[in-house]
Short mmCIF file of C-alpha atoms in Angstrom, two decimals:
data_model
loop_
_atom_site.label_atom_id
_atom_site.label_comp_id
_atom_site.label_asym_id
_atom_site.label_seq_id
_atom_site.Cartn_x
_atom_site.Cartn_y
_atom_site.Cartn_z
CA MET A 21 52.57 222.63 125.58
CA SER A 22 50.54 225.12 123.94
CA SER A 23 53.70 227.26 123.77
CA ASP A 24 54.61 229.11 120.39
CA ARG A 25 57.55 226.90 120.38
CA GLY A 26 55.47 223.93 119.85
CA LYS A 27 53.46 224.69 116.84
CA THR A 28 56.41 224.18 114.43
CA TRP A 29 57.63 220.56 115.44
CA VAL A 30 54.28 220.18 115.02
CA PHE A 31 54.26 221.15 111.25
CA GLN A 32 57.57 219.33 110.38
CA VAL A 33 56.26 216.00 111.75
CA THR A 34 53.24 216.54 110.30
CA ALA A 35 55.34 217.14 107.22
CA LEU A 36 57.11 213.81 107.98
CA CYS A 37 54.34 211.77 108.61
CA VAL A 38 52.88 212.07 105.52
CA ILE A 39 55.90 210.28 103.70
CA LEU A 40 55.94 207.94 107.02
CA GLY A 41 52.65 206.83 105.87
CA ALA A 42 53.56 206.57 102.02
CA LEU A 43 56.23 204.14 102.87
CA LEU A 44 54.22 202.69 105.47
CA ALA A 45 51.86 202.18 102.29
CA LEU A 46 54.21 201.30 99.84
CA SER A 47 56.01 198.80 102.63
CA LEU A 48 52.12 196.67 102.96
CA ARG A 49 51.79 196.60 99.50
CA THR A 50 55.04 195.14 98.65
CA GLN A 51 54.64 192.92 100.89
CA ARG A 52 51.32 191.63 100.25
CA GLN A 53 52.65 191.40 96.48
CA ALA A 54 55.45 189.39 97.93
CA ALA A 55 53.19 187.19 100.06
CA ASN A 56 50.49 186.21 96.58
CA GLU A 57 53.82 185.33 94.62
CA GLY A 58 54.65 182.73 97.09
CA VAL A 59 57.21 182.78 100.45
CA PRO A 60 60.69 184.16 99.13
CA SER A 61 62.10 183.85 101.99
CA ARG A 62 61.76 179.75 102.51
CA LEU A 63 63.00 179.29 98.39
CA PRO A 64 66.71 179.55 99.64
CA ALA A 65 66.04 177.18 102.53
CA LEU A 66 64.44 174.81 99.90
CA ARG A 67 66.83 175.07 97.51
CA ALA A 68 69.84 173.84 100.07
CA ALA A 69 67.53 171.31 101.40
CA PHE A 70 67.08 170.10 97.78
CA SER A 71 70.74 169.95 97.18
CA ALA A 72 71.82 168.25 100.55
CA MET A 73 69.32 165.36 99.68
CA LYS A 74 70.04 165.02 96.11
CA GLN A 75 73.62 164.76 97.10
CA GLU A 76 72.77 162.26 99.60
CA ASN A 77 71.06 160.27 96.86
CA ILE A 78 74.02 160.27 94.53
CA GLN A 79 76.47 158.90 97.57
CA LEU A 80 73.58 156.16 98.50
CA ARG A 81 73.25 154.91 94.98
CA LYS A 82 76.98 154.71 94.70
CA GLU A 83 77.36 153.11 98.02
CA LEU A 84 74.27 150.47 96.22
CA ALA A 85 76.50 149.60 93.26
CA ASP A 86 79.62 149.15 95.51
CA TYR A 87 77.58 146.44 97.73
CA LYS A 88 76.25 145.20 94.50
CA GLN A 89 79.70 144.50 93.11
CA ARG A 90 80.85 142.90 96.15
CA TYR A 91 78.30 140.62 96.57
CA GLU A 92 78.40 139.53 92.73
CA ASP A 93 82.24 139.18 93.45
CA ILE A 94 81.42 136.57 96.41
CA ALA A 95 78.62 134.64 94.54
CA ARG A 96 81.22 134.05 91.46
CA GLN A 97 83.92 133.28 93.90
CA GLN A 98 81.39 130.59 95.63
CA ALA A 99 80.21 129.51 92.11
CA ALA A 100 83.92 129.12 90.99
CA GLY A 101 84.54 126.51 94.25
CA LEU A 102 81.59 124.26 93.21
CA THR A 103 81.78 121.42 90.63
CA SER A 104 78.86 121.34 88.56
CA THR A 105 79.17 125.56 88.20
CA LYS A 106 79.21 125.68 84.03
CA SER A 107 75.35 124.60 83.37
CA LEU A 108 74.56 126.94 86.93
CA GLU A 109 76.48 129.79 85.74
CA GLN A 110 75.09 130.11 82.50
CA THR A 111 71.49 129.93 83.61
CA LEU A 112 72.16 132.68 86.34
CA ASN A 113 74.10 135.14 83.68
CA GLU A 114 71.11 134.42 81.33
CA SER A 115 68.49 135.46 84.04
CA LYS A 116 70.75 138.49 85.23
CA MET A 117 70.61 140.10 81.71
CA LEU A 118 66.79 139.20 81.37
CA ALA A 119 66.41 140.99 84.83
CA GLY A 120 68.76 143.65 83.41
CA THR A 121 71.36 143.50 86.53
CA VAL A 122 74.11 143.22 84.67
CA ALA A 123 75.30 145.43 81.41
CA VAL A 124 75.17 143.87 77.86
CA ARG A 125 76.82 144.64 74.75
CA GLY A 126 76.07 144.35 71.12
CA SER A 127 75.19 145.44 68.20
CA GLY A 128 71.81 147.95 67.90
CA ILE A 129 70.41 151.13 67.54
CA VAL A 130 70.49 154.40 69.08
CA VAL A 131 66.94 156.61 69.27
CA THR A 132 67.78 160.31 70.54
CA LEU A 133 64.90 162.12 71.29
CA HIS A 134 64.85 166.51 71.52
CA ASP A 135 62.64 168.80 71.77
CA SER A 136 61.61 170.48 67.99
CA PRO A 137 63.74 173.00 66.65
CA LYS A 138 60.39 173.76 64.67
CA LEU A 139 58.87 175.37 67.49
CA ASP A 140 58.52 179.19 66.93
CA PRO A 141 60.17 180.94 69.54
CA THR A 142 57.82 183.64 70.23
CA GLU A 143 54.59 181.08 70.41
CA THR A 144 53.19 181.70 74.27
CA ARG A 145 50.06 179.00 73.73
CA SER A 146 51.12 176.29 75.99
CA ASP A 147 48.81 173.95 74.19
CA VAL A 148 50.99 174.48 70.90
CA ILE A 149 54.35 174.26 72.65
CA GLU A 150 52.80 171.13 73.93
CA ASN A 151 53.62 169.50 70.63
CA TYR A 152 56.58 170.36 69.93
CA VAL A 153 58.18 168.82 73.37
CA VAL A 154 59.17 165.55 73.91
CA HIS A 155 56.60 163.34 76.78
CA ASP A 156 56.83 160.50 78.68
CA THR A 157 54.17 159.17 76.55
CA ASP A 158 56.82 159.28 73.13
CA LEU A 159 59.63 157.23 75.16
CA ARG A 160 56.94 154.77 76.37
CA ALA A 161 55.82 154.12 72.78
CA ILE A 162 59.17 153.78 71.47
CA VAL A 163 60.44 151.85 73.98
CA ASP A 164 57.43 149.42 73.71
CA GLU A 165 57.87 149.49 69.85
CA LEU A 166 61.58 148.20 70.18
CA PHE A 167 60.57 145.31 72.62
CA ALA A 168 57.90 144.16 70.45
CA SER A 169 60.37 143.88 67.48
CA GLY A 170 62.73 141.83 69.92
CA ALA A 171 65.09 144.37 71.71
CA GLU A 172 66.94 142.32 74.04
CA ALA A 173 67.96 145.43 76.38
CA ILE A 174 67.13 148.80 76.44
CA SER A 175 68.33 152.04 78.55
CA ILE A 176 66.86 155.47 78.69
CA ASN A 177 70.20 157.91 79.44
CA GLU A 178 71.75 155.10 81.25
CA GLN A 179 68.66 153.88 82.97
CA ARG A 180 68.41 150.48 82.12
CA LEU A 181 65.46 148.85 81.79
CA ILE A 182 63.98 145.92 83.56
CA ALA A 183 60.75 143.80 84.46
CA ASN A 184 59.30 146.58 86.93
CA SER A 185 60.52 149.64 85.22
CA SER A 186 58.39 152.91 85.01
CA VAL A 187 58.68 155.73 82.53
CA ARG A 188 56.64 158.58 84.13
CA CYS A 189 56.42 161.98 84.03
CA VAL A 190 56.47 164.25 87.47
CA GLY A 191 55.82 167.99 86.69
CA PRO A 192 58.28 168.66 83.73
CA VAL A 193 60.69 166.15 84.49
CA VAL A 194 60.66 162.43 82.79
CA LEU A 195 61.56 160.18 85.62
CA VAL A 196 62.41 156.38 84.63
CA ASN A 197 63.37 154.04 87.40
CA SER A 198 62.30 157.15 89.82
CA VAL A 199 65.60 158.89 88.09
CA GLN A 200 65.16 161.80 86.80
CA VAL A 201 66.36 161.94 83.03
CA ALA A 202 66.84 164.87 80.90
CA PRO A 203 66.50 166.31 76.98
CA PRO A 204 68.25 164.97 75.05
CA TYR A 205 66.62 161.24 75.97
CA VAL A 206 69.05 158.89 74.22
CA ILE A 207 67.35 155.08 74.01
CA LYS A 208 70.25 152.62 73.27
CA ALA A 209 68.32 149.23 72.27
CA ILE A 210 70.33 145.99 71.66
CA GLY A 211 68.98 143.80 68.99
CA LYS A 212 68.62 143.31 65.24
CA GLN A 213 69.54 146.36 64.04
CA ASP A 214 67.42 146.25 60.82
CA VAL A 215 64.51 145.36 62.51
CA LEU A 216 64.22 148.03 65.27
CA ASP A 217 64.99 150.50 62.59
CA LYS A 218 62.45 149.24 60.83
CA ALA A 219 59.93 149.27 63.76
CA LEU A 220 60.60 152.77 63.95
CA THR A 221 60.99 154.59 60.76
CA LEU A 222 57.60 152.42 59.62
CA PRO A 223 55.38 154.99 58.16
CA GLY A 224 52.58 155.54 60.31
CA GLY A 225 54.35 154.20 63.12
CA VAL A 226 54.37 155.46 66.59
CA ALA A 227 57.71 158.25 65.44
CA ASP A 228 55.85 159.55 62.61
CA ALA A 229 54.44 162.66 64.17
CA LEU A 230 58.35 163.25 66.24
CA PHE A 231 60.31 162.64 62.43
CA LEU A 232 57.78 165.06 61.32
CA LEU A 233 59.13 167.41 63.70
CA ASP A 234 62.79 166.94 63.70
CA MET A 235 62.48 165.48 66.98
CA ILE A 236 64.25 161.77 66.14
CA GLU A 237 67.00 160.54 65.19
CA VAL A 238 67.47 156.96 64.87
CA THR A 239 71.11 155.58 64.07
CA LYS A 240 72.68 151.81 64.07
CA GLN A 241 75.97 150.99 66.03
CA ARG A 242 77.41 148.26 66.01
CA ASP A 243 79.14 148.19 69.84
CA LEU A 244 76.35 149.03 72.23
CA LEU A 245 76.95 148.89 75.72
CA VAL A 246 73.70 149.04 77.87
CA PRO A 247 74.36 149.45 81.65
CA ALA A 248 73.19 147.57 84.52
CA TYR A 249 70.10 148.45 86.36
CA ALA A 250 71.65 150.69 89.28
CA GLY A 251 68.39 150.70 91.97
CA SER A 252 67.11 148.25 94.17
CA THR A 253 65.63 145.24 93.21
CA ARG A 254 64.67 143.25 96.55
CA PHE A 255 60.96 141.54 96.63
CA SER A 256 59.38 142.39 99.91
CA VAL A 257 55.86 141.19 99.43
CA ALA A 258 56.19 138.89 96.22
CA GLN A 259 57.23 134.95 96.62
CA PRO A 260 58.30 132.37 93.99
CA VAL A 261 56.39 130.05 92.98
CA ILE A 262 58.26 126.98 91.17
CA SER A 263 55.66 124.24 91.23
CA ALA A 264 52.36 123.71 93.44
CA LYS A 265 54.20 121.27 95.33
CA ASN A 266 56.73 124.13 95.95
CA LYS A 267 54.32 126.13 96.64
CA ASP A 268 52.86 123.52 99.54
CA ASN A 269 55.57 123.49 101.20
CA THR A 270 56.52 127.18 101.62
CA ARG A 271 52.70 127.26 103.29
CA ARG A 272 53.47 124.79 105.39
CA GLU A 273 56.44 126.11 106.66
CA LYS A 274 54.81 129.48 107.65
CA MET B 23 47.34 219.11 117.63
CA ILE B 24 47.85 216.00 117.98
CA TRP B 25 45.53 215.25 115.05
CA LEU B 26 47.53 217.07 112.77
CA PRO B 27 50.59 214.39 112.41
CA LEU B 28 47.59 211.78 112.41
CA ALA B 29 46.01 213.54 109.83
CA GLY B 30 49.22 213.79 107.73
CA PHE B 31 49.96 210.24 108.26
CA ALA B 32 46.77 209.09 106.74
CA ILE B 33 47.33 211.49 103.59
CA GLY B 34 50.68 209.77 102.69
CA PHE B 35 48.70 206.25 103.06
CA VAL B 36 46.14 206.98 100.81
CA ILE B 37 48.51 208.60 98.55
CA TYR B 38 50.50 205.45 98.22
CA TRP B 39 47.96 203.22 98.28
CA LEU B 40 46.36 204.19 94.94
CA PRO B 41 47.52 202.05 92.79
CA ILE B 42 50.40 203.87 91.04
CA LYS B 43 53.22 200.94 90.00
CA ASN B 44 54.05 198.08 92.08
CA LEU B 45 57.58 197.58 93.03
CA PRO B 46 59.52 193.95 92.46
CA SER B 47 58.29 192.53 95.79
CA SER B 48 62.47 191.44 96.53
CA PHE B 49 62.18 195.18 98.25
CA ALA B 50 59.79 194.30 100.81
CA PRO B 51 61.65 193.48 103.47
CA TYR B 52 64.20 196.25 103.12
CA LEU B 53 60.69 198.92 102.65
CA SER B 54 59.48 197.15 106.06
CA LEU B 55 62.93 198.31 107.67
CA ALA B 56 62.88 201.90 106.25
CA THR B 57 59.33 202.14 107.66
CA LEU B 58 60.36 200.97 110.76
CA ALA B 59 63.24 203.78 110.53
CA GLY B 60 60.77 206.30 109.67
CA LEU B 61 58.88 205.36 112.78
CA ASP B 62 61.39 205.79 115.16
CA SER B 63 62.25 209.16 113.26
CA VAL B 64 58.78 210.87 113.91
CA PHE B 65 58.47 209.40 117.43
CA GLY B 66 62.17 210.34 118.44
CA GLY B 67 60.93 213.93 116.77
CA ILE B 68 57.89 214.18 119.06
CA ARG B 69 59.70 212.91 121.56
CA ALA B 70 62.06 215.65 121.38
CA GLY B 71 59.45 218.16 120.82
CA VAL B 72 57.33 217.61 123.91
CA GLU B 73 60.95 217.95 125.60
CA GLY B 74 61.38 221.47 124.47
CA LYS B 75 64.33 219.94 122.16
CA PHE B 76 63.23 220.12 118.89
CA HIS B 77 65.79 221.14 116.35
CA ASP B 78 64.59 220.37 113.05
CA ASP B 79 67.88 219.69 110.97
CA ILE B 80 68.58 216.70 113.43
CA PHE B 81 64.47 215.74 112.77
CA ILE B 82 65.09 216.13 108.87
CA SER B 83 68.38 214.64 108.38
CA GLY B 84 67.83 211.85 110.92
CA PHE B 85 64.40 210.79 109.22
CA VAL B 86 66.33 210.81 105.48
CA MET B 87 69.38 208.98 106.68
CA ASN B 88 67.95 206.36 109.21
CA THR B 89 65.33 205.51 106.56
CA LEU B 90 68.26 204.97 103.89
CA LEU B 91 70.90 203.60 106.31
CA ALA B 92 68.37 200.66 107.55
CA ALA B 93 67.49 199.76 104.46
CA GLY B 94 70.77 199.57 102.82
CA LEU B 95 72.46 198.06 105.58
CA ALA B 96 69.93 195.62 105.51
CA TYR B 97 70.67 194.80 102.02
CA LEU B 98 74.25 194.69 102.39
CA GLY B 99 73.96 192.37 104.75
CA ASP B 100 71.77 190.24 102.82
CA GLN B 101 74.66 190.64 100.19
CA ILE B 102 77.22 189.02 102.66
CA GLY B 103 75.75 187.06 104.48
CA VAL B 104 74.89 188.42 107.65
CA ASP B 105 71.52 189.40 109.75
CA ILE B 106 72.37 193.16 109.82
CA TYR B 107 68.66 193.25 109.23
CA LEU B 108 67.91 191.95 112.69
CA ALA B 109 70.20 194.13 114.08
CA ALA B 110 68.66 197.15 112.93
CA VAL B 111 65.09 195.71 114.08
CA PHE B 112 66.47 195.32 117.23
CA VAL B 113 67.51 199.01 118.53
CA LEU B 114 64.90 200.59 116.21
CA GLY B 115 61.99 198.68 117.69
CA TRP B 116 63.48 199.17 121.17
CA ARG B 117 64.02 203.23 120.31
CA VAL B 118 60.78 203.37 119.12
CA PHE B 119 58.68 201.70 122.59
CA LEU B 120 61.65 203.65 124.70
CA ASN B 121 60.02 207.37 122.58
CA LEU B 122 56.88 206.09 123.19
CA SER B 123 56.79 205.76 126.81
CA LEU B 124 58.99 208.82 126.96
CA ILE B 125 55.75 210.79 125.20
CA ARG B 126 53.64 209.12 127.39
CA ARG B 127 55.40 210.19 130.85
CA TYR B 128 55.71 214.01 129.54
CA TRP B 129 51.81 213.64 128.43
CA LEU B 130 50.58 212.23 131.07
CA THR B 131 52.33 214.52 133.84
CA GLN B 132 51.39 217.41 131.94
CA THR B 133 48.01 216.24 132.14
CA SER B 134 48.44 215.94 135.78
CA MET B 135 49.55 219.41 136.01
CA ASN B 136 46.78 220.86 134.47
CA ARG B 137 44.29 219.37 136.65
CA LYS B 138 46.18 220.56 139.53
CA LYS B 139 46.17 224.17 138.34
CA GLU B 140 42.42 223.98 137.43
CA SER B 141 41.13 222.81 140.27
#
């Protein structure tokens, strides 16, 4: 071990050990940095799972629409077979329009909302940028205003608003009926055109700030199609109460 | 004499631990692999040294080539979707342990022989 030949290789090993140490330190540092930035190796798997789920969601929604269509057909066939169906069918149709389970058409207005073009692209302060983008609160305010002004059917990006619809934001996206919608937000409202238009363009109204920043356009349209609600409308907790007598009956049955 | 490589290792470590410039964190897996390849070469060199078969050209070219090849192959594997990374970890790790055990064995026989000489 202590021969002369031993010395030369030890020096060379030492030299490379310096490089190895440097390499190890660099590796450790990069690894720690990667850990701080989150776990990048898990991202592709998550992304794949996410898109698979999204695909499945779309598929299921299609299936639901299909089943609904079939249900409608059967119901219509049955209704046609009955004798005193005319008034029943009319009531049914009105209820459906109110419930939003049928597509409706008529004259109305189209409101388009998008992020403000007046935002300075070099702006980095998030509290300033906030003022130039469309929020779920803007959508809610406009929709409420339209309903209050007599709109009979409203959709946001083809999502029909019904009695238990929600408009909310989760992180950077807006969900309408729990479906993601992206700007530009196109709100279609069927109703009296002039009334709806005035309701939004009113000075000091809900959309005043949006007009100021060029984030909103309102156009009147003769023929609008507002789609039917595409989600599930099953009630699992609520029970209908038709009259006091009826209520007693249902109680007794239980 | 065994302290010399260890000291070199510590020096190298300290040099790079100084905050210089951070590499992008996507390099992390390749760097780890390069480190493993370096570790393999150094232990291989020590083993060759204690066995008296040390050749400086093989040692240094082995260190450089192994390090670059391990990282390069892992990168290629990532690009074409094959985990060559795992193969490299397996082979290099196996060789590190083999070299370590051979070094240990050599030193153990040395010390026992020295003891016999002294007694």
